[in-house]
Coordinates of C-alpha atoms and ligand atoms in Angstrom, one line a residue:
X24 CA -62.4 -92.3 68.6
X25 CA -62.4 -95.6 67.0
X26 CA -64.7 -94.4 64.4
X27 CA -61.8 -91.4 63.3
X28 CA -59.4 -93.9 63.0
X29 CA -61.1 -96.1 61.2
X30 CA -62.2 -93.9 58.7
X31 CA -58.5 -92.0 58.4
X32 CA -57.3 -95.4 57.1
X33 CA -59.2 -96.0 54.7
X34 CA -58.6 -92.5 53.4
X35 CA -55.3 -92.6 53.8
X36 CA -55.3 -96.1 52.2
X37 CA -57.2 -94.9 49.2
X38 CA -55.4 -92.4 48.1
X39 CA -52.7 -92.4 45.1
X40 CA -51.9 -88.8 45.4
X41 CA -49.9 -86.6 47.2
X42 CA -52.0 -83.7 47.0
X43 CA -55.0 -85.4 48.8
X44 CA -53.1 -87.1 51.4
X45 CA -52.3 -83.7 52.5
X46 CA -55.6 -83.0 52.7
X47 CA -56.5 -85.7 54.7
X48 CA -53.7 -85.2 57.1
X49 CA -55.1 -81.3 57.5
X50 CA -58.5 -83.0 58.1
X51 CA -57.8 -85.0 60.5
X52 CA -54.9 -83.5 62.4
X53 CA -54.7 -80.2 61.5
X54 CA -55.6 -77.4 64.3
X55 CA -59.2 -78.0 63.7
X56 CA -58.7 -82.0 62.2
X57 CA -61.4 -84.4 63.6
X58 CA -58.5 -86.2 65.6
X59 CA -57.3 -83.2 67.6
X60 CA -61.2 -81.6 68.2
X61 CA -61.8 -85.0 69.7
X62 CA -58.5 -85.0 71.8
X63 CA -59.2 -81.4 73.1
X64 CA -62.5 -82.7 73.8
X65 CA -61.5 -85.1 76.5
X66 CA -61.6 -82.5 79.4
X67 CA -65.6 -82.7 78.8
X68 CA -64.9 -86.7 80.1
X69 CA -65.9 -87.7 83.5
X70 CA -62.3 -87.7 85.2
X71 CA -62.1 -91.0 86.1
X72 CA -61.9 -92.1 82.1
X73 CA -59.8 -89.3 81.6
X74 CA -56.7 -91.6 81.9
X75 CA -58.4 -94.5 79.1
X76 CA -59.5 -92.4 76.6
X77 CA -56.3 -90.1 76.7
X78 CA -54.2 -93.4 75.7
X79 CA -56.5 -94.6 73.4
X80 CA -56.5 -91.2 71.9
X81 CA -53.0 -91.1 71.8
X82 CA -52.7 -95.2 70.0
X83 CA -55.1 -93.4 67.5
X84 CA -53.1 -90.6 66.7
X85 CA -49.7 -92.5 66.3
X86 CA -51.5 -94.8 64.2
X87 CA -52.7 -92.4 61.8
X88 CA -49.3 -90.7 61.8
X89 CA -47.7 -93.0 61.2
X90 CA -50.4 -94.6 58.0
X91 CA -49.6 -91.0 56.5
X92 CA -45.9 -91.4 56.3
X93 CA -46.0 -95.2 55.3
X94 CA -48.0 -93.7 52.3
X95 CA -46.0 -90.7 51.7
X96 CA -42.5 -93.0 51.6
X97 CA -44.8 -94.8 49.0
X98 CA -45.9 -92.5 47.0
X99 CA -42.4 -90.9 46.5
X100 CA -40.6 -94.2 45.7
X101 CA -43.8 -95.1 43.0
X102 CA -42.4 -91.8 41.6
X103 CA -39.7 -91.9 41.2
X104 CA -39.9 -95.2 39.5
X105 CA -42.1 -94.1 36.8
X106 CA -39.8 -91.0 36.2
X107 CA -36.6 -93.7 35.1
X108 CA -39.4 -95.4 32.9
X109 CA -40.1 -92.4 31.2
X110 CA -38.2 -92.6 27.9
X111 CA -37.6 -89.5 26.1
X112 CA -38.5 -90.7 22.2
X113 CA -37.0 -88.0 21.0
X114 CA -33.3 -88.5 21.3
X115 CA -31.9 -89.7 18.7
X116 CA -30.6 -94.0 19.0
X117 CA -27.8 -95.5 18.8
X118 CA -27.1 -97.3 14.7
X119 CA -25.8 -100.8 15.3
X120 CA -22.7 -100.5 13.2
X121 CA -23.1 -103.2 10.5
X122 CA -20.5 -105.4 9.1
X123 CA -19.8 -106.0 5.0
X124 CA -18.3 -108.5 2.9
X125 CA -14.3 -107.9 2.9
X126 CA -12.8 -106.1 -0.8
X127 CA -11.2 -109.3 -1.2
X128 CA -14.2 -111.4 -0.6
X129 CA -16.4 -108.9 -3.0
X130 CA -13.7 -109.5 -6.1
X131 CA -13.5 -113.5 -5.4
X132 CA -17.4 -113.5 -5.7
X133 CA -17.0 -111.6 -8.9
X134 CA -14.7 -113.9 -10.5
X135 CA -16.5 -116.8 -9.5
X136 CA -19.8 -115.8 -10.7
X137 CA -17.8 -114.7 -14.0
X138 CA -16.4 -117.9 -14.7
X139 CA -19.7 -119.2 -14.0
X140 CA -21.0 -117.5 -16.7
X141 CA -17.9 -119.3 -19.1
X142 CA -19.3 -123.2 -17.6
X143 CA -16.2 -123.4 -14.9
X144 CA -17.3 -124.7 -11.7
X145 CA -15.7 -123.9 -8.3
X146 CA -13.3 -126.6 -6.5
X147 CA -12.3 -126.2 -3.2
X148 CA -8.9 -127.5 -1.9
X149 CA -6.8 -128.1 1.1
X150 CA -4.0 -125.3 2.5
X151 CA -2.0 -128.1 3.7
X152 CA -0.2 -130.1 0.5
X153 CA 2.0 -132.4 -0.3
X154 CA 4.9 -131.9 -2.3
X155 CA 3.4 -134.5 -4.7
X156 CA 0.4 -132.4 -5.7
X157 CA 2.1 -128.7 -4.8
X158 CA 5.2 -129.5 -7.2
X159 CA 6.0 -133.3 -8.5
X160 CA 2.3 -133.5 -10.7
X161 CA 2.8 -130.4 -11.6
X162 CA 6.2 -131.2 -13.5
X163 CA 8.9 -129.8 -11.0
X164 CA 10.1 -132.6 -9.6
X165 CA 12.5 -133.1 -6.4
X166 CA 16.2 -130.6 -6.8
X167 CA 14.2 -128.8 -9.9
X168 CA 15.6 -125.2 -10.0
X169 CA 12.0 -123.8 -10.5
X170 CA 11.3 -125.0 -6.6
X171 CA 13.4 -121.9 -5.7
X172 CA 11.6 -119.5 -7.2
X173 CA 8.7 -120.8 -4.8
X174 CA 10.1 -119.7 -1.0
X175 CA 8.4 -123.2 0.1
X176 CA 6.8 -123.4 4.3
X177 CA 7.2 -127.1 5.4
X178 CA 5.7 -128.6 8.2
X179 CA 7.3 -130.4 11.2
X180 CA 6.5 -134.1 10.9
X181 CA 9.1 -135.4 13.4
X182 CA 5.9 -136.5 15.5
X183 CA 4.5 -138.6 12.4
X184 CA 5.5 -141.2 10.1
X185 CA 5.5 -138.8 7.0
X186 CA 8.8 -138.4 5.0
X187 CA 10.2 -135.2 6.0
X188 CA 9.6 -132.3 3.4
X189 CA 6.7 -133.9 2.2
X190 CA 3.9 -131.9 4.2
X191 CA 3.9 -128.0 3.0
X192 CA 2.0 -125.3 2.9
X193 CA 0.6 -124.8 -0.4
X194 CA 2.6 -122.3 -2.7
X195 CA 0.3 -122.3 -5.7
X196 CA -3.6 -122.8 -5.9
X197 CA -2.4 -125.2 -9.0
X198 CA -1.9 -127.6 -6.4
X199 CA -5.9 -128.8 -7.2
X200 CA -4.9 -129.2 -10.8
X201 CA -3.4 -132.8 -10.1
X202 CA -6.4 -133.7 -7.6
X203 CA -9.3 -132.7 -9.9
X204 CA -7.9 -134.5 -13.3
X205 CA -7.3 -137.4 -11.6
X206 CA -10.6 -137.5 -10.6
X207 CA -12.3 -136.3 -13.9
X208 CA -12.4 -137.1 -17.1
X209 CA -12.2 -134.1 -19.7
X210 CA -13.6 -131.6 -20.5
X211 CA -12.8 -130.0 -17.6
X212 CA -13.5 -126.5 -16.3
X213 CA -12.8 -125.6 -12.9
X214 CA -11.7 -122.6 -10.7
X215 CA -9.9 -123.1 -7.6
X216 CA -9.5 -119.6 -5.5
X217 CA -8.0 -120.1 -2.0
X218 CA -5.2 -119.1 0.0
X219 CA -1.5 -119.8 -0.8
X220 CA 1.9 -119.4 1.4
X221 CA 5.3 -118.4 0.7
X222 CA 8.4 -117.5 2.9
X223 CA 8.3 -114.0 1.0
X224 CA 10.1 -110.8 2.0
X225 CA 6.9 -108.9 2.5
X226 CA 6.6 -105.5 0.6
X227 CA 4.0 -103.2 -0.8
X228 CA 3.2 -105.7 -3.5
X229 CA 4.3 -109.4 -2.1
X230 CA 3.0 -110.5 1.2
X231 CA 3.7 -114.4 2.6
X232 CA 0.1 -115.2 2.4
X233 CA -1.8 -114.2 -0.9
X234 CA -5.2 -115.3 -2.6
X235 CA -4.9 -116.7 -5.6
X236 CA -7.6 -118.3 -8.2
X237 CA -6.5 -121.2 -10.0
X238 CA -8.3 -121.8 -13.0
X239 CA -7.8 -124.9 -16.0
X240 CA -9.5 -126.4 -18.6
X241 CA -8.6 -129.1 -20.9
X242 CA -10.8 -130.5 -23.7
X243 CA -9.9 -131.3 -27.4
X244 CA -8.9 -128.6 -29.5
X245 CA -7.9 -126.1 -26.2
X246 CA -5.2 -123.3 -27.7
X247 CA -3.2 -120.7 -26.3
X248 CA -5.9 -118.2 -28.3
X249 CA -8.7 -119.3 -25.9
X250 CA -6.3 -118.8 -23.1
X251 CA -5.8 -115.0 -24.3
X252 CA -9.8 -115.1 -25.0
X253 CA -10.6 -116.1 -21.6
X254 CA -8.4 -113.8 -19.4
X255 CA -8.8 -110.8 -21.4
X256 CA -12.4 -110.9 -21.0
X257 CA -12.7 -111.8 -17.6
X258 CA -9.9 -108.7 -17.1
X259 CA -12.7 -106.4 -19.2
X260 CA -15.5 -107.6 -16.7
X261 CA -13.6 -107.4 -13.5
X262 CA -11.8 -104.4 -14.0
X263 CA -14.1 -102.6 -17.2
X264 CA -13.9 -102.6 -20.7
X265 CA -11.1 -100.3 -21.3
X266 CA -8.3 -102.4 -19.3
X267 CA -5.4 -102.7 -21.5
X268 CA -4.1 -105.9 -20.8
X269 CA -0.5 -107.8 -22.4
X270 CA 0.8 -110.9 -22.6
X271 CA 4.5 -112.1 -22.6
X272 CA 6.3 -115.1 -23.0
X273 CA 8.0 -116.8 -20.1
X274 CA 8.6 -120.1 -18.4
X275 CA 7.2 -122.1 -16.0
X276 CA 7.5 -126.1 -15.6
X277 CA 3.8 -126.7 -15.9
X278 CA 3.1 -125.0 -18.5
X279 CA 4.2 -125.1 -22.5
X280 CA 4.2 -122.2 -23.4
X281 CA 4.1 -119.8 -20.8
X282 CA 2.7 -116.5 -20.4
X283 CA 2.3 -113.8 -17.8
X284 CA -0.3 -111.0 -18.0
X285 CA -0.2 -107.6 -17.1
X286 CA -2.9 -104.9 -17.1
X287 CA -1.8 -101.3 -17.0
X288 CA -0.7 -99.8 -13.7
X289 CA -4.2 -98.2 -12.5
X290 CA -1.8 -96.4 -9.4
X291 CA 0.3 -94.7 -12.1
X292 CA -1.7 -95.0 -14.8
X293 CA 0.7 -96.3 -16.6
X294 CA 3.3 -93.7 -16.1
X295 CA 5.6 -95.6 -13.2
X296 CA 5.3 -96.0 -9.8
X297 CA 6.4 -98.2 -7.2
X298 CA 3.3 -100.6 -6.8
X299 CA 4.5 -101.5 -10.5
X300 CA 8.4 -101.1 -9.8
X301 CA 8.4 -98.4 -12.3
X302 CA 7.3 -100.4 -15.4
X303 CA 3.9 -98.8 -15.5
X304 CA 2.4 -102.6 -16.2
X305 CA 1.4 -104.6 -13.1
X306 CA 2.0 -108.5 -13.4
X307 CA -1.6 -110.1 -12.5
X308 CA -1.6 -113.9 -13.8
X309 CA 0.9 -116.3 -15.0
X310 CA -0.5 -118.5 -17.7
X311 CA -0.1 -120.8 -20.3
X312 CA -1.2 -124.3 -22.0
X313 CA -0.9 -127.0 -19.7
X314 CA 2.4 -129.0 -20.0
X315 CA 1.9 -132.5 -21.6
X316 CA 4.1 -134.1 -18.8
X317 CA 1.2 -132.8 -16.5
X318 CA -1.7 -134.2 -18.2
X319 CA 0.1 -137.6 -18.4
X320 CA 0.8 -137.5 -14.6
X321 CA -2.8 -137.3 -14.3
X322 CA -3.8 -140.1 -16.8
X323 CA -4.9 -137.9 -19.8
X324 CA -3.8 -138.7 -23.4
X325 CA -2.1 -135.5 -23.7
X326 CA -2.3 -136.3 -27.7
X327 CA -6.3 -136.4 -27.7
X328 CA -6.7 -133.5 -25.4
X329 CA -4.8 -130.3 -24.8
X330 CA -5.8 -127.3 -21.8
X331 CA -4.8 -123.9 -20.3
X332 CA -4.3 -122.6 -17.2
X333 CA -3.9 -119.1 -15.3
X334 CA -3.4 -118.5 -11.7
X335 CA -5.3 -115.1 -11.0
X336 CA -3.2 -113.0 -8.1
X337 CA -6.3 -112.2 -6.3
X338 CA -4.5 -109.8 -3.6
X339 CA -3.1 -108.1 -6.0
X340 CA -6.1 -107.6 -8.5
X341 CA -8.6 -106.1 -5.4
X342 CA -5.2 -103.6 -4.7
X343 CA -5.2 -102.8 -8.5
X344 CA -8.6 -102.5 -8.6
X345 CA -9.5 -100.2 -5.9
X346 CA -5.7 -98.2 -6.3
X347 CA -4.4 -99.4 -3.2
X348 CA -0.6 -98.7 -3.1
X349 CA -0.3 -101.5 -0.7
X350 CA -1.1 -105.0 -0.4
X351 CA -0.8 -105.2 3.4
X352 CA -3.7 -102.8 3.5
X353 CA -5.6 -105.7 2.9
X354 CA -5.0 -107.7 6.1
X355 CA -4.5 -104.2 8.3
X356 CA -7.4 -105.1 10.9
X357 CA -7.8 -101.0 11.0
X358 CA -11.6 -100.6 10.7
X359 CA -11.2 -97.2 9.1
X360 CA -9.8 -99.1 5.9
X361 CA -12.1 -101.6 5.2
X362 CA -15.0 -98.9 6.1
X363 CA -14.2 -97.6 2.6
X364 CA -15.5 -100.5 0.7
Ligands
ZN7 ZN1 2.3 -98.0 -11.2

């Protein structure tokens, strides 16, 4: 009996599959199984053992029952388990959706590495001015009527020991013009590009928070036709050769004399619309030659060196560019819009 049980365990213990486990089960307690031949065998015992070797038959049995189950219960659970480790290598996976460089971001680089190209280098200055650098080096000193035309964002400095009015959001990227000539003697080339804020009335074209990229440079011998030289072929580069691109007179404190540029509408064409207001001309950079106050503010000889400068709208020339009809588009966190670019 002992023998039996002995070797069902092992059996049993052996195994790894179902299909033999039944077979050992049949052999051992099936209507003919070793185990129940031996228990029907007992009636051929003396019957004064009867009673012993019926319980110890009985131990043996229950043991082997239950070894079979124990191993069944195993065998199903190992099976499952390898079923949720099969993978199925032909579905098709999930693309990790990949980030790009914002339009805006893509058009700065391009003017950057286009000035590069002309010997400017790039500056880098701070969002929060003063009204020195932002206006007062820049020729528009305090109550000057020009300060209008420049919705101005000043900070609260009741909690300091700054003059009120004094600490501002920057309106103009020219703010760096004051804090780089001070600093260096000419020549000078530098870009600035950065952010700029004004208490605008936003609209399709105007928004309270614009890019800009400032750009000077002052040497000997600097005229207005190197001014017209510069932008026109960074215009060509940025936007392609057949831009059509204007100049016109106008004023502005820093600079003597002034110009704005405009390139041709590319939302109309040319024809009108109201990204342009109906001109057919959109108005991308004021420019002009630096104003000798300014270069005295910041220690030049204005009569040994003379400069230009031009204040790229950024915002606008990515809208222009990629004939957006709105400006806002460009801060619209919808995925779906900046997907396009
Ligand atoms: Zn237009």
């Amino acid at each position: 009996m002992i023998g039996i049980k002995n070797s069902a365990l092992s059996l049993i213990l052996d195994t790894e599959d179902k299909r033999m486990l039944e077979e050992i089960k049949l052999q051992f307690l099936g209507r003919s199984g070793k185990l129940t031949l031996a228990i029907k065998d007992i009636t051929k015992v003396p019957v004064e053992r009867r009673p012993e070797i019926g319980r110890l038959a009985n131990e043996v049995k229950t043991t082997v029952e239950e070894a079979i189950q124990r191993k069944e219960s195993a065998l199903k659970s190992e099976a499952s388990k390898t079923r949720e480790k099969q993978i199925d290598v032909t579905i098709p996976g999930i693309k990790p959706t990949i980030g790009h460089i914002h339009p805006l971001t893509q058009v700065l680089w391009e003017v950057v590495d286009v000035f590069k190209t002309l010997g400017f280098q790039a500056a880098d200055g701070p969002e929060i001015e003063t009204d020195y650098y932002n206006f007062e080096a820049l020729n528009i000193p305090k109550n000057h009527p020009a300060r209008d035309t420049q919705q101005t964002l000043y900070l609260d400095t009741r909690e300091s020991k700054t003059t009120p009015g004094e600490v501002i959001l920057r309106t103009q990227t020219s703010a760096m013009q004051g804090r780089v000539m001070e600093k260096t003697k000419p020549p000078v080339r530098v870009i600035v590009p950065g952010k700029n804020f004004r208490y605008e009335q936003v609209d399709a074209s105007h928004g309270f928070e614009f890019w800009q990229c400032e750009g000077f440079m002052v040497d000997k011998n600097v005229r207005l036709t190197d001014l017209f030289g510069t932008i026109d072929y960074l215009l060509k580069k940025l936007m392609g050769e057949k831009t059509e691109v204007k100049f016109a007179t106008t004023n502005f404190p820093f600079v003597e004399p002034g110009v704005d540029t405009y390139i041709k509408c590319t939302v109309c064409k040319g024809a009108g619309c109201g990204f342009c207001k109906g001109s057919g001309w959109s108005e991308i950079m004021p420019a002009g030659m630096i104003h000798p106050n300014v270069l005295k503010t910041a220690g030049y000889d204005h009569k040994k060196v003379s400069g230009f400068a031009f204040a790229i709208g950024l915002s606008r020339l990515v809208t222009l560019r990629y004939e957006m009809k709105d400006l806002r588009l460009l801060t619209n966190p919808d995925l779906r819009i900046l997907e396009q670019f």
